[in-house]
Short mmCIF file of C-alpha atoms in Angstrom, two decimals:
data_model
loop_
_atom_site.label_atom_id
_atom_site.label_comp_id
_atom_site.label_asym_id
_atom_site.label_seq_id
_atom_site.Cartn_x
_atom_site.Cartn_y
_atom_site.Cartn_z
CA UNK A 1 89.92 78.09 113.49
CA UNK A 2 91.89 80.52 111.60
CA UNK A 3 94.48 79.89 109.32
CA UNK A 4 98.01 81.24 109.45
CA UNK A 5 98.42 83.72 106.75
CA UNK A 6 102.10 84.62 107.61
CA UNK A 7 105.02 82.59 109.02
CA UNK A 8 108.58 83.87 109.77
CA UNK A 9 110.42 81.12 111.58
CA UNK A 10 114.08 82.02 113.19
CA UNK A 11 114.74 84.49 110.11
CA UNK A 12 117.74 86.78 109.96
CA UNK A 13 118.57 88.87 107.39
CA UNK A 14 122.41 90.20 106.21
CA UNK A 15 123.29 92.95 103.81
CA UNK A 16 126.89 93.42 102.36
CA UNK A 17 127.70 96.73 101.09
CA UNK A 18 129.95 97.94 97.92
CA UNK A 19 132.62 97.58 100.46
CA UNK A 20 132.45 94.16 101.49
CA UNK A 21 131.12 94.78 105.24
CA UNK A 22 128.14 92.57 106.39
CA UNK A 23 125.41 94.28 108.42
CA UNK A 24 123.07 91.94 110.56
CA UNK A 25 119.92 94.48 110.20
CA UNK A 26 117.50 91.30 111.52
CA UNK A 27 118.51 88.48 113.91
CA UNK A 28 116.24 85.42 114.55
CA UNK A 29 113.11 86.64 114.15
CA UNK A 30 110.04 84.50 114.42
CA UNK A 31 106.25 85.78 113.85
CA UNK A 32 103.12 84.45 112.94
CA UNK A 33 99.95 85.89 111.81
CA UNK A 34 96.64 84.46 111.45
CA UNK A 35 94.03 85.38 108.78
CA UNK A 36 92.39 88.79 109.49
CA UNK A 37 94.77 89.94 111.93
CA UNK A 38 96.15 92.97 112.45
CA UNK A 39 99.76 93.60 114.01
CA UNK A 40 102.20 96.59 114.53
CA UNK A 41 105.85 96.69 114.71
CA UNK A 42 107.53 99.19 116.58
CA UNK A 43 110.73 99.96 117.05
CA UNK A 44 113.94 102.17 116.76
CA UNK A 45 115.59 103.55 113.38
CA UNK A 46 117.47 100.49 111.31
CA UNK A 47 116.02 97.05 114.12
CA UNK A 48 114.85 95.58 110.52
CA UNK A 49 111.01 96.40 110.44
CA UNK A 50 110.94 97.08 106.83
CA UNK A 51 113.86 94.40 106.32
CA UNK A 52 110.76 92.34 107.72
CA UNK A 53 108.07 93.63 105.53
CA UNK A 54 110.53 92.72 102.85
CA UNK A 55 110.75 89.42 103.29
CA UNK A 56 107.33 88.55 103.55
CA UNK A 57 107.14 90.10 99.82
CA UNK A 58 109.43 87.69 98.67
CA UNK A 59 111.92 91.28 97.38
CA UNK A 60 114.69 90.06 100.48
CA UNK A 61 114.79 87.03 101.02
CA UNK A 62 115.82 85.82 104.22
CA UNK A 63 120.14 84.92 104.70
CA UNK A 64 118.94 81.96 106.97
CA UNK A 65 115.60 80.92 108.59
CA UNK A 66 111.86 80.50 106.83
CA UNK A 67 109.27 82.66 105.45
CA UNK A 68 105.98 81.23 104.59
CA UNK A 69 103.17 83.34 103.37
CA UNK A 70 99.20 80.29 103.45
CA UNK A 71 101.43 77.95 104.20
CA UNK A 72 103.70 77.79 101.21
CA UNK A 73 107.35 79.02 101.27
CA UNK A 74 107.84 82.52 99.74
CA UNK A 75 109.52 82.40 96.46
CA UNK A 76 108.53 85.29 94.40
CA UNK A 77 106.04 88.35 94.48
CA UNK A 78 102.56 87.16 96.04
CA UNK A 79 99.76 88.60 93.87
CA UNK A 80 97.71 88.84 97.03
CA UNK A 81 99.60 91.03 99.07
CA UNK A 82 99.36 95.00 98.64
CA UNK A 83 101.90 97.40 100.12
CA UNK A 84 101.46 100.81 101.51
CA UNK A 85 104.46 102.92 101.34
CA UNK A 86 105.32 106.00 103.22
CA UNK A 87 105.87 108.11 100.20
CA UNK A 88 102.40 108.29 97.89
CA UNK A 89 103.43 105.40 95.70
CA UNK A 90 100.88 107.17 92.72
CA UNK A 91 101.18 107.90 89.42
CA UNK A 92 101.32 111.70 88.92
CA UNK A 93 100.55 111.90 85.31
CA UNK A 94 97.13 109.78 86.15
CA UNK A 95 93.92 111.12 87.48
CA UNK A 96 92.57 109.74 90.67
CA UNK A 97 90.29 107.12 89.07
CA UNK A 98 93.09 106.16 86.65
CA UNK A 99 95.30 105.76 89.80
CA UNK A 100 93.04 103.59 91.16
CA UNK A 101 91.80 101.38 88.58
CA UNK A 102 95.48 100.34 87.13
CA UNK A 103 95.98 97.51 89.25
CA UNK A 104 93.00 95.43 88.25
CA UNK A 105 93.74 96.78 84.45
CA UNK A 106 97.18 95.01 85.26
CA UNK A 107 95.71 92.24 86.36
CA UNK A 108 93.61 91.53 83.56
CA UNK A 109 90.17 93.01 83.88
CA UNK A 110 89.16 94.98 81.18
CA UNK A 111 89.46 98.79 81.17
CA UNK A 112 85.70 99.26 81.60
CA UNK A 113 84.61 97.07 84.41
CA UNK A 114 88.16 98.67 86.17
CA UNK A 115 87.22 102.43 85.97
CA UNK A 116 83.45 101.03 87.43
CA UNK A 117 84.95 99.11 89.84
CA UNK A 118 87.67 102.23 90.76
CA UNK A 119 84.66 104.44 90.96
CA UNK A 120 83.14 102.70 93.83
CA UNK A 121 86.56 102.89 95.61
CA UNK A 122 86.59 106.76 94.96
CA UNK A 123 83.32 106.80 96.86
CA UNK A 124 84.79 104.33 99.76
CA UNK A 125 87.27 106.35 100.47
CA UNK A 126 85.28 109.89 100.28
CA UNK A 127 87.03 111.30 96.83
CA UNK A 128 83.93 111.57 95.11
CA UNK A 129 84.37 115.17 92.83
CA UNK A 130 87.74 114.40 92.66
CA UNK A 131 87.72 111.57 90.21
CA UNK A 132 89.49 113.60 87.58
CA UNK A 133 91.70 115.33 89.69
CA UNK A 134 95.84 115.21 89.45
CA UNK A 135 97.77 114.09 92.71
CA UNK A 136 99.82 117.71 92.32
CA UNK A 137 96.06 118.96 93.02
CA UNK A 138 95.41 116.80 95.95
CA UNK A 139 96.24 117.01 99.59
CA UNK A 140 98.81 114.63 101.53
CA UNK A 141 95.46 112.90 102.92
CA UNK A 142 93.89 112.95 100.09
CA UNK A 143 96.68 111.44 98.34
CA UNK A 144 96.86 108.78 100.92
CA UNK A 145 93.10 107.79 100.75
CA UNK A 146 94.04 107.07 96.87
CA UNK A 147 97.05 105.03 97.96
CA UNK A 148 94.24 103.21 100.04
CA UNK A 149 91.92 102.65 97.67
CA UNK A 150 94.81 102.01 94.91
CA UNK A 151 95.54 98.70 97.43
CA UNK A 152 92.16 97.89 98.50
CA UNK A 153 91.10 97.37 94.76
CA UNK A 154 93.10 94.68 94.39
CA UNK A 155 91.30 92.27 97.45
CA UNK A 156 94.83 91.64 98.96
CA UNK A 157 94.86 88.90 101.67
CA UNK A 158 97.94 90.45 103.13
CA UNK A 159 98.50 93.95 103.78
CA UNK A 160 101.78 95.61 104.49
CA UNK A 161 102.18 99.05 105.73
CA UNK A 162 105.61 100.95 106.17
CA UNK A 163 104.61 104.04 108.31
CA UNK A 164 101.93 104.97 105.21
CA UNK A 165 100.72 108.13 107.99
CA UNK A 166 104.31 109.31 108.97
CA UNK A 167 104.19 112.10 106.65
CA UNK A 168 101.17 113.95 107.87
CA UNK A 169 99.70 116.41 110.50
CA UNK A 170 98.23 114.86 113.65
CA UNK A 171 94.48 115.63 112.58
CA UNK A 172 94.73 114.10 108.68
CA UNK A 173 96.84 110.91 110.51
CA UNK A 174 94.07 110.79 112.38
CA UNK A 175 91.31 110.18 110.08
CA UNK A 176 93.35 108.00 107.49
CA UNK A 177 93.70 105.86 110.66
CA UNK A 178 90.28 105.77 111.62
CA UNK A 179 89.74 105.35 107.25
CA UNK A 180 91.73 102.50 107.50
CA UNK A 181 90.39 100.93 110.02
CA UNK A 182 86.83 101.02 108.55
CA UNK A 183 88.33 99.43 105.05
CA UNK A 184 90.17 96.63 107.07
CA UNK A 185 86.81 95.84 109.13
CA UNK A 186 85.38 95.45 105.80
CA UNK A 187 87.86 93.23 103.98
CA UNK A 188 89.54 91.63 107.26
CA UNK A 189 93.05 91.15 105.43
CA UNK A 190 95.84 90.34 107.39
CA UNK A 191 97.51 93.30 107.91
CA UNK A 192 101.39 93.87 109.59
CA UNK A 193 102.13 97.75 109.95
CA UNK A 194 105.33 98.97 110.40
CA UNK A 195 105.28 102.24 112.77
CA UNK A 196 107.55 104.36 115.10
CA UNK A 197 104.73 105.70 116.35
CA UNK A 198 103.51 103.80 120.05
CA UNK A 199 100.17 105.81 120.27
CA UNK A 200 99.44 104.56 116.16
CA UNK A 201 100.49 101.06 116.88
CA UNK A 202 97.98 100.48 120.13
CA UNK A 203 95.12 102.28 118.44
CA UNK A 204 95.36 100.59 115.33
CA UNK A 205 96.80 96.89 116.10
CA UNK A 206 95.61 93.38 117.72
CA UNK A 207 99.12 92.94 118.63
CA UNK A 208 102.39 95.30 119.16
CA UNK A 209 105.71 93.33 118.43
CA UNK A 210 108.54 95.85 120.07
CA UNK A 211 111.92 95.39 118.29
CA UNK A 212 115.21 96.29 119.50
CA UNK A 213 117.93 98.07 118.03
CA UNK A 214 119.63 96.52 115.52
CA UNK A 215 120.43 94.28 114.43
CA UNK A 216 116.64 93.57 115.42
CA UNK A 217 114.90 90.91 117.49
CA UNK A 218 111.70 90.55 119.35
CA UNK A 219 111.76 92.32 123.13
CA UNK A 220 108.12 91.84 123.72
CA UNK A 221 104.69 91.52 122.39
CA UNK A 222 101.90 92.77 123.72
CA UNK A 223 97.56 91.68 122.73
CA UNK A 224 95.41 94.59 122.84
CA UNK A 225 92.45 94.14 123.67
CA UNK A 226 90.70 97.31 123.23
CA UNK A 227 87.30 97.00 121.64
CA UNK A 228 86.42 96.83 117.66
CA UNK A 229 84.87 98.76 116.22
CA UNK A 230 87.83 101.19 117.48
CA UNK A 231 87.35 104.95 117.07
CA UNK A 232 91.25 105.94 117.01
CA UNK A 233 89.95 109.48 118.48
CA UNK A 234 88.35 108.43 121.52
CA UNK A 235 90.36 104.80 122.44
CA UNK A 236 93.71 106.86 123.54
CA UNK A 237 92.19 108.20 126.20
CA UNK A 238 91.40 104.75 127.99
CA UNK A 239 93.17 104.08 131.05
CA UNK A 240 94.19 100.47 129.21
CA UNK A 241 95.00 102.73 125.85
CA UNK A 242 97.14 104.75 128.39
CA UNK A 243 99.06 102.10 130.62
CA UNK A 244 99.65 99.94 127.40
CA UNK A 245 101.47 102.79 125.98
CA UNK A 246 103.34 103.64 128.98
CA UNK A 247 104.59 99.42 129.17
CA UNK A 248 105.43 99.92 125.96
CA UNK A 249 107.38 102.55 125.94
CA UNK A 250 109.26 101.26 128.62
CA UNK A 251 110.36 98.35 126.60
CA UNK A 252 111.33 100.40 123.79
CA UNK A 253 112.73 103.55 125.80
CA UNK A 254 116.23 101.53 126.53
CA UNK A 255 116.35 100.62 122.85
CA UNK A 256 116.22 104.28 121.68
CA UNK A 257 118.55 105.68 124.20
CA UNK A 258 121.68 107.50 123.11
#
């Protein structure tokens, strides 16, 4: 049996601004995630999905309720989780293979063994020629595959996306999808990926969690069961790919209304 790798129990989350005035952005939220799972979070602009990603980093703590993150309570940053931002989150004075082998440099291993180890990665995620190239050089998906690899370096148990693909045309999204996929089959981390997107969250996820507006809450949960390996190109044109989407959007549809 699996173990639970993430635990939110009845969290809710309050901000206060300069001004005094609370905000509720997250409101008794419970989810649990097992070891190698994979789930997506949709919802509308401001229901707390990155207020939710935050927590489980230990960065925002929770105003009432419990996080827990193998079983033990979130109190500080967790050196196995890696985060994928939406904005390239690289270095720009660093080559590619610099970019990627900082993390285990951080972390201790020496300089050598990192640059052999980031070489490997450069391969994985199809950079090889670019090793010495400058992010102002790169493409967005190219930039993106050395955000991947930058993460994927570090063997993170848990691995939290905030809409990494938002920025980029349909047919680049595409393949970092399908590119992610194929490192997360590899390394089976537990992954939670925040996404507006309905079409990204299906053909990525084990599970959608829909969200309403905020301040957020759970409004249903759906298991997809499409098959793994999942080619991202192909699956959307099941009819299951298709009437999933079309529940789904349902749910959310009220939520977005103005």
């Amino acid at each position: 049996m699996k173990k639970i790798a993430i635990e939110l129990t009845n969290v809710s989350r309050k901000f206060i601004s300069p001004t005094g005035v609370s905000t509720l952005a997250l409101h008794d939220f419970s989810m649990t995630l097992h070891e190698g799972d994979f789930c997506a979070i949709v919802g509308p602009t401001g229901c707390g999905k990155s207020t939710a990603l935050g927590m489980i980093t230990g960065l925002s703590p929770p105003s009432s309720g419990t996080v827990r993150v193998f079983n033990q309570p979130v109190t500080k940053i967790d050196p196995n989780i890696g985060f994928v931002f939406q904005a390239d989150a690289v270095f720009p004075w660093k080559n590619v293979i610099d970019n990627i082998s900082i993390g285990p440099i951080y972390r201790g291993t020496n300089k050598r063994e990192a640059k052999d180890k980031a070489a490997e990665w450069v391969r994985r995620v199809g950079l090889s020629g670019f090793e010495y190239h400058y992010p102002h050089q790169l493409s967005g998906g190219m930039r993106k595959r050395v955000a991947l690899a930058q993460t994927f370096i570090n063997e993170p148990k848990i691995l939290l996306m905030d809409e990494p693909f938002s920025a980029l045309d349909v047919q680049t999204r595409a393949l970092m999808q399908d590119e992610l996929l194929g490192l997360w089959s590899e390394n089976k981390a537990s992954v939670v990926f925040v996404t507006h997107d309905i079409e990204e969250a299906i053909a990525l996820a084990d599970r959608v969690i829909v969200l309403t507006k905020g301040p957020g809450k759970i409004k249903s949960s759906y298991e997809i069961n499409l098959p793994r390996p999942r080619d991202v190109s192909t699956a959307r044109y099941s009819t299951e790919f298709i009437n999933l989407s079309k529940q789904i959007w349902s749910d959310l549809k009220d939520e977005v209304h103005i």
